[in-house]
């Protein structure tokens, strides 16, 4: 585990949710660590208060090499059928979620996988807010890993692009792959980060 000076989890009294302004998240960094975890989630919608996580993907990257992977479907909580839009976007269907575990069931394994590592993602605040609220709801613990957002990094390294979506950056860098599935997006994000970091290094 990469050393990190702050405790990953503090433990206040549990509650159902926490206003975004009061979330005690980790600090944003634009520095690529030697070891980190790339994360991505798929959800039933964009509203963290009303939508549910349906898939979590994560990969460990150590010294530039993917060393481990984490993937699971989740039963939506609260339960809701997937909209045609979400199924079209992600390729996930209601039948994929039949028998899927709850967030509480996978929480110990996910906690171990995330450890104290920096969390990397594209527009990663979206993913962290969902995960933060679920951690807090289940345990009263604050997910406060530092995090690196490849979208923010891209805006500093390659300014002036028409769009900064993961798909647009993959097209810009000539990176091929599947989109909108959690582990696939993690691997694409890692490739984009590598390209961005090489440019950043060249730019000094």
Coordinates of C-alpha atoms in Angstrom, one line a residue:
X1 CA 0.0 0.0 0.0
X2 CA 1.3 3.4 -0.8
X3 CA 2.0 5.5 2.3
X4 CA -0.6 8.1 3.0
X5 CA -0.5 10.4 6.0
X6 CA -4.2 10.7 6.7
X7 CA -6.4 7.9 7.8
X8 CA -8.6 6.5 5.0
X9 CA -11.7 6.3 7.2
X10 CA -12.9 8.5 10.1
X11 CA -15.9 7.1 12.0
X12 CA -18.6 9.6 13.0
X13 CA -22.1 8.4 13.9
X14 CA -23.8 6.9 10.8
X15 CA -26.5 8.8 9.0
X16 CA -28.4 8.4 5.8
X17 CA -26.7 10.9 3.6
X18 CA -24.4 14.0 3.8
X19 CA -24.8 17.3 1.9
X20 CA -22.2 17.6 -0.9
X21 CA -20.8 20.8 0.8
X22 CA -20.1 18.8 3.9
X23 CA -18.5 15.7 2.3
X24 CA -15.1 15.2 3.9
X25 CA -13.4 13.9 0.7
X26 CA -9.7 13.7 0.1
X27 CA -7.6 16.3 -1.8
X28 CA -7.4 16.7 -5.5
X29 CA -4.0 16.1 -7.0
X30 CA -2.6 16.5 -10.5
X31 CA 0.5 14.4 -9.6
X32 CA 0.6 10.8 -10.9
X33 CA 1.7 8.5 -8.0
X34 CA 3.7 5.3 -8.5
X35 CA 0.8 3.2 -7.4
X36 CA -2.9 4.1 -7.6
X37 CA -6.4 2.8 -8.2
X38 CA -8.4 3.7 -11.3
X39 CA -12.1 3.6 -10.6
X40 CA -15.3 3.8 -12.6
X41 CA -18.9 3.1 -11.8
X42 CA -22.1 2.7 -13.8
X43 CA -25.4 4.0 -12.3
X44 CA -29.1 4.2 -13.0
X45 CA -28.9 8.0 -13.4
X46 CA -26.9 11.1 -12.6
X47 CA -28.6 12.2 -9.4
X48 CA -26.6 10.8 -6.5
X49 CA -29.5 11.2 -4.1
X50 CA -32.0 9.2 -6.3
X51 CA -29.8 7.0 -8.5
X52 CA -28.2 3.7 -7.7
X53 CA -24.8 2.1 -8.5
X54 CA -25.2 -0.9 -10.7
X55 CA -21.5 -1.7 -11.5
X56 CA -18.2 -0.9 -10.0
X57 CA -14.9 -1.4 -11.7
X58 CA -11.4 -0.7 -10.5
X59 CA -7.8 -1.5 -11.4
X60 CA -4.6 -1.4 -9.4
X61 CA -1.7 0.3 -11.3
X62 CA 1.7 -0.2 -9.9
X63 CA 4.7 1.3 -11.6
X64 CA 2.8 1.7 -14.8
X65 CA 1.5 -1.9 -14.9
X66 CA -2.1 -3.1 -14.2
X67 CA -1.6 -5.6 -11.4
X68 CA -5.1 -6.4 -10.3
X69 CA -8.8 -5.9 -11.2
X70 CA -12.0 -5.5 -9.3
X71 CA -15.5 -5.8 -11.0
X72 CA -19.0 -6.4 -9.7
X73 CA -22.5 -5.8 -10.7
X74 CA -24.7 -4.5 -7.9
X75 CA -28.4 -4.8 -7.0
X76 CA -29.8 -1.2 -7.4
X77 CA -30.6 0.3 -4.0
X78 CA -33.3 1.5 -4.0
X79 CA -34.4 -1.1 -6.5
X80 CA -35.3 0.3 -9.9
X81 CA -35.5 -1.1 -13.4
X82 CA -32.9 0.2 -15.8
X83 CA -34.1 2.8 -18.3
X84 CA -33.7 2.1 -22.0
X85 CA -31.2 4.9 -22.1
X86 CA -28.9 3.4 -19.5
X87 CA -29.1 -0.1 -21.1
X88 CA -28.3 1.5 -24.5
X89 CA -25.4 3.5 -22.9
X90 CA -23.8 0.7 -20.9
X91 CA -25.0 -2.5 -22.4
X92 CA -26.2 -3.6 -18.9
X93 CA -29.7 -5.1 -18.7
X94 CA -32.0 -5.9 -15.8
X95 CA -31.1 -9.6 -16.2
X96 CA -27.4 -8.8 -15.6
X97 CA -28.4 -7.6 -12.1
X98 CA -30.4 -10.6 -11.1
X99 CA -28.7 -12.1 -8.1
X100 CA -26.1 -9.4 -7.9
X101 CA -24.8 -8.5 -4.4
X102 CA -25.8 -5.4 -2.5
X103 CA -23.2 -2.7 -1.8
X104 CA -23.0 -3.8 1.8
X105 CA -22.0 -7.3 0.7
X106 CA -19.1 -6.2 -1.4
X107 CA -18.0 -3.4 0.9
X108 CA -15.2 -5.2 2.8
X109 CA -13.6 -6.4 -0.5
X110 CA -14.0 -2.9 -2.1
X111 CA -12.5 -1.2 1.0
X112 CA -9.5 -3.5 0.8
X113 CA -9.0 -2.9 -2.9
X114 CA -9.1 0.9 -2.6
X115 CA -6.9 0.9 0.5
X116 CA -5.2 4.3 1.0
X117 CA -4.3 4.7 -2.7
X118 CA -5.0 7.8 -4.8
X119 CA -8.2 7.3 -6.8
X120 CA -7.9 8.1 -10.5
X121 CA -10.9 8.6 -12.8
X122 CA -12.3 10.6 -15.6
X123 CA -14.6 13.2 -14.1
X124 CA -13.9 11.3 -10.9
X125 CA -15.9 13.5 -8.6
X126 CA -19.1 11.8 -10.0
X127 CA -17.8 8.3 -9.0
X128 CA -16.4 9.4 -5.7
X129 CA -19.6 11.2 -4.6
X130 CA -21.6 8.0 -5.2
X131 CA -19.1 5.8 -3.4
X132 CA -18.6 8.3 -0.6
X133 CA -22.4 8.5 0.1
X134 CA -22.7 4.7 0.1
X135 CA -19.7 4.2 2.4
X136 CA -21.1 6.8 4.7
X137 CA -24.7 5.4 4.6
X138 CA -23.5 1.9 5.4
X139 CA -20.7 2.6 8.0
X140 CA -20.6 6.2 8.9
X141 CA -17.1 6.3 7.5
X142 CA -15.7 9.0 5.3
X143 CA -14.0 7.9 2.1
X144 CA -11.1 10.4 2.0
X145 CA -8.6 9.0 -0.4
X146 CA -6.8 11.7 -2.5
X147 CA -7.9 11.7 -6.1
X148 CA -6.7 12.6 -9.6
X149 CA -9.1 13.7 -12.3
X150 CA -7.9 13.0 -15.8
X151 CA -10.5 15.4 -17.2
X152 CA -9.0 18.3 -15.2
X153 CA -5.5 17.1 -16.1
X154 CA -6.4 17.1 -19.8
X155 CA -7.6 20.7 -19.7
X156 CA -4.2 21.8 -18.4
X157 CA -2.1 19.6 -20.7
X158 CA -4.1 19.8 -24.0
X159 CA -6.1 23.1 -23.7
X160 CA -8.5 24.1 -26.4
X161 CA -10.1 20.8 -27.3
X162 CA -13.7 20.9 -28.4
X163 CA -14.7 18.3 -25.8
X164 CA -13.0 16.6 -22.8
X165 CA -15.1 13.4 -22.6
X166 CA -13.2 10.1 -22.2
X167 CA -14.3 9.2 -25.7
X168 CA -13.0 12.5 -27.1
X169 CA -9.7 12.1 -25.5
X170 CA -9.4 8.5 -26.6
X171 CA -10.1 9.7 -30.2
X172 CA -7.5 12.5 -29.8
X173 CA -4.8 10.1 -28.6
X174 CA -5.8 7.3 -31.0
X175 CA -6.8 4.9 -28.2
X176 CA -9.2 2.1 -29.1
X177 CA -11.5 0.3 -26.7
X178 CA -15.0 -0.3 -25.3
X179 CA -16.7 2.5 -23.5
X180 CA -19.3 2.7 -20.7
X181 CA -18.5 -0.5 -18.9
X182 CA -16.7 0.0 -15.6
X183 CA -13.4 -2.0 -16.0
X184 CA -13.2 -1.1 -19.7
X185 CA -13.4 2.6 -18.8
X186 CA -10.8 2.2 -16.1
X187 CA -8.3 0.7 -18.6
X188 CA -9.1 3.5 -21.1
X189 CA -8.6 6.1 -18.4
X190 CA -5.3 4.6 -17.5
X191 CA -4.1 4.8 -21.1
X192 CA -5.3 8.4 -21.4
X193 CA -3.5 9.3 -18.1
X194 CA -0.3 7.8 -19.5
X195 CA -0.5 9.9 -22.6
X196 CA -1.3 13.0 -20.6
X197 CA 1.5 12.4 -18.2
X198 CA 4.0 12.0 -21.0
X199 CA 2.9 15.3 -22.5
X200 CA 3.0 17.0 -19.1
X201 CA 6.5 15.7 -18.6
X202 CA 7.6 17.0 -22.0
X203 CA 6.0 20.4 -21.2
X204 CA 7.8 20.5 -17.9

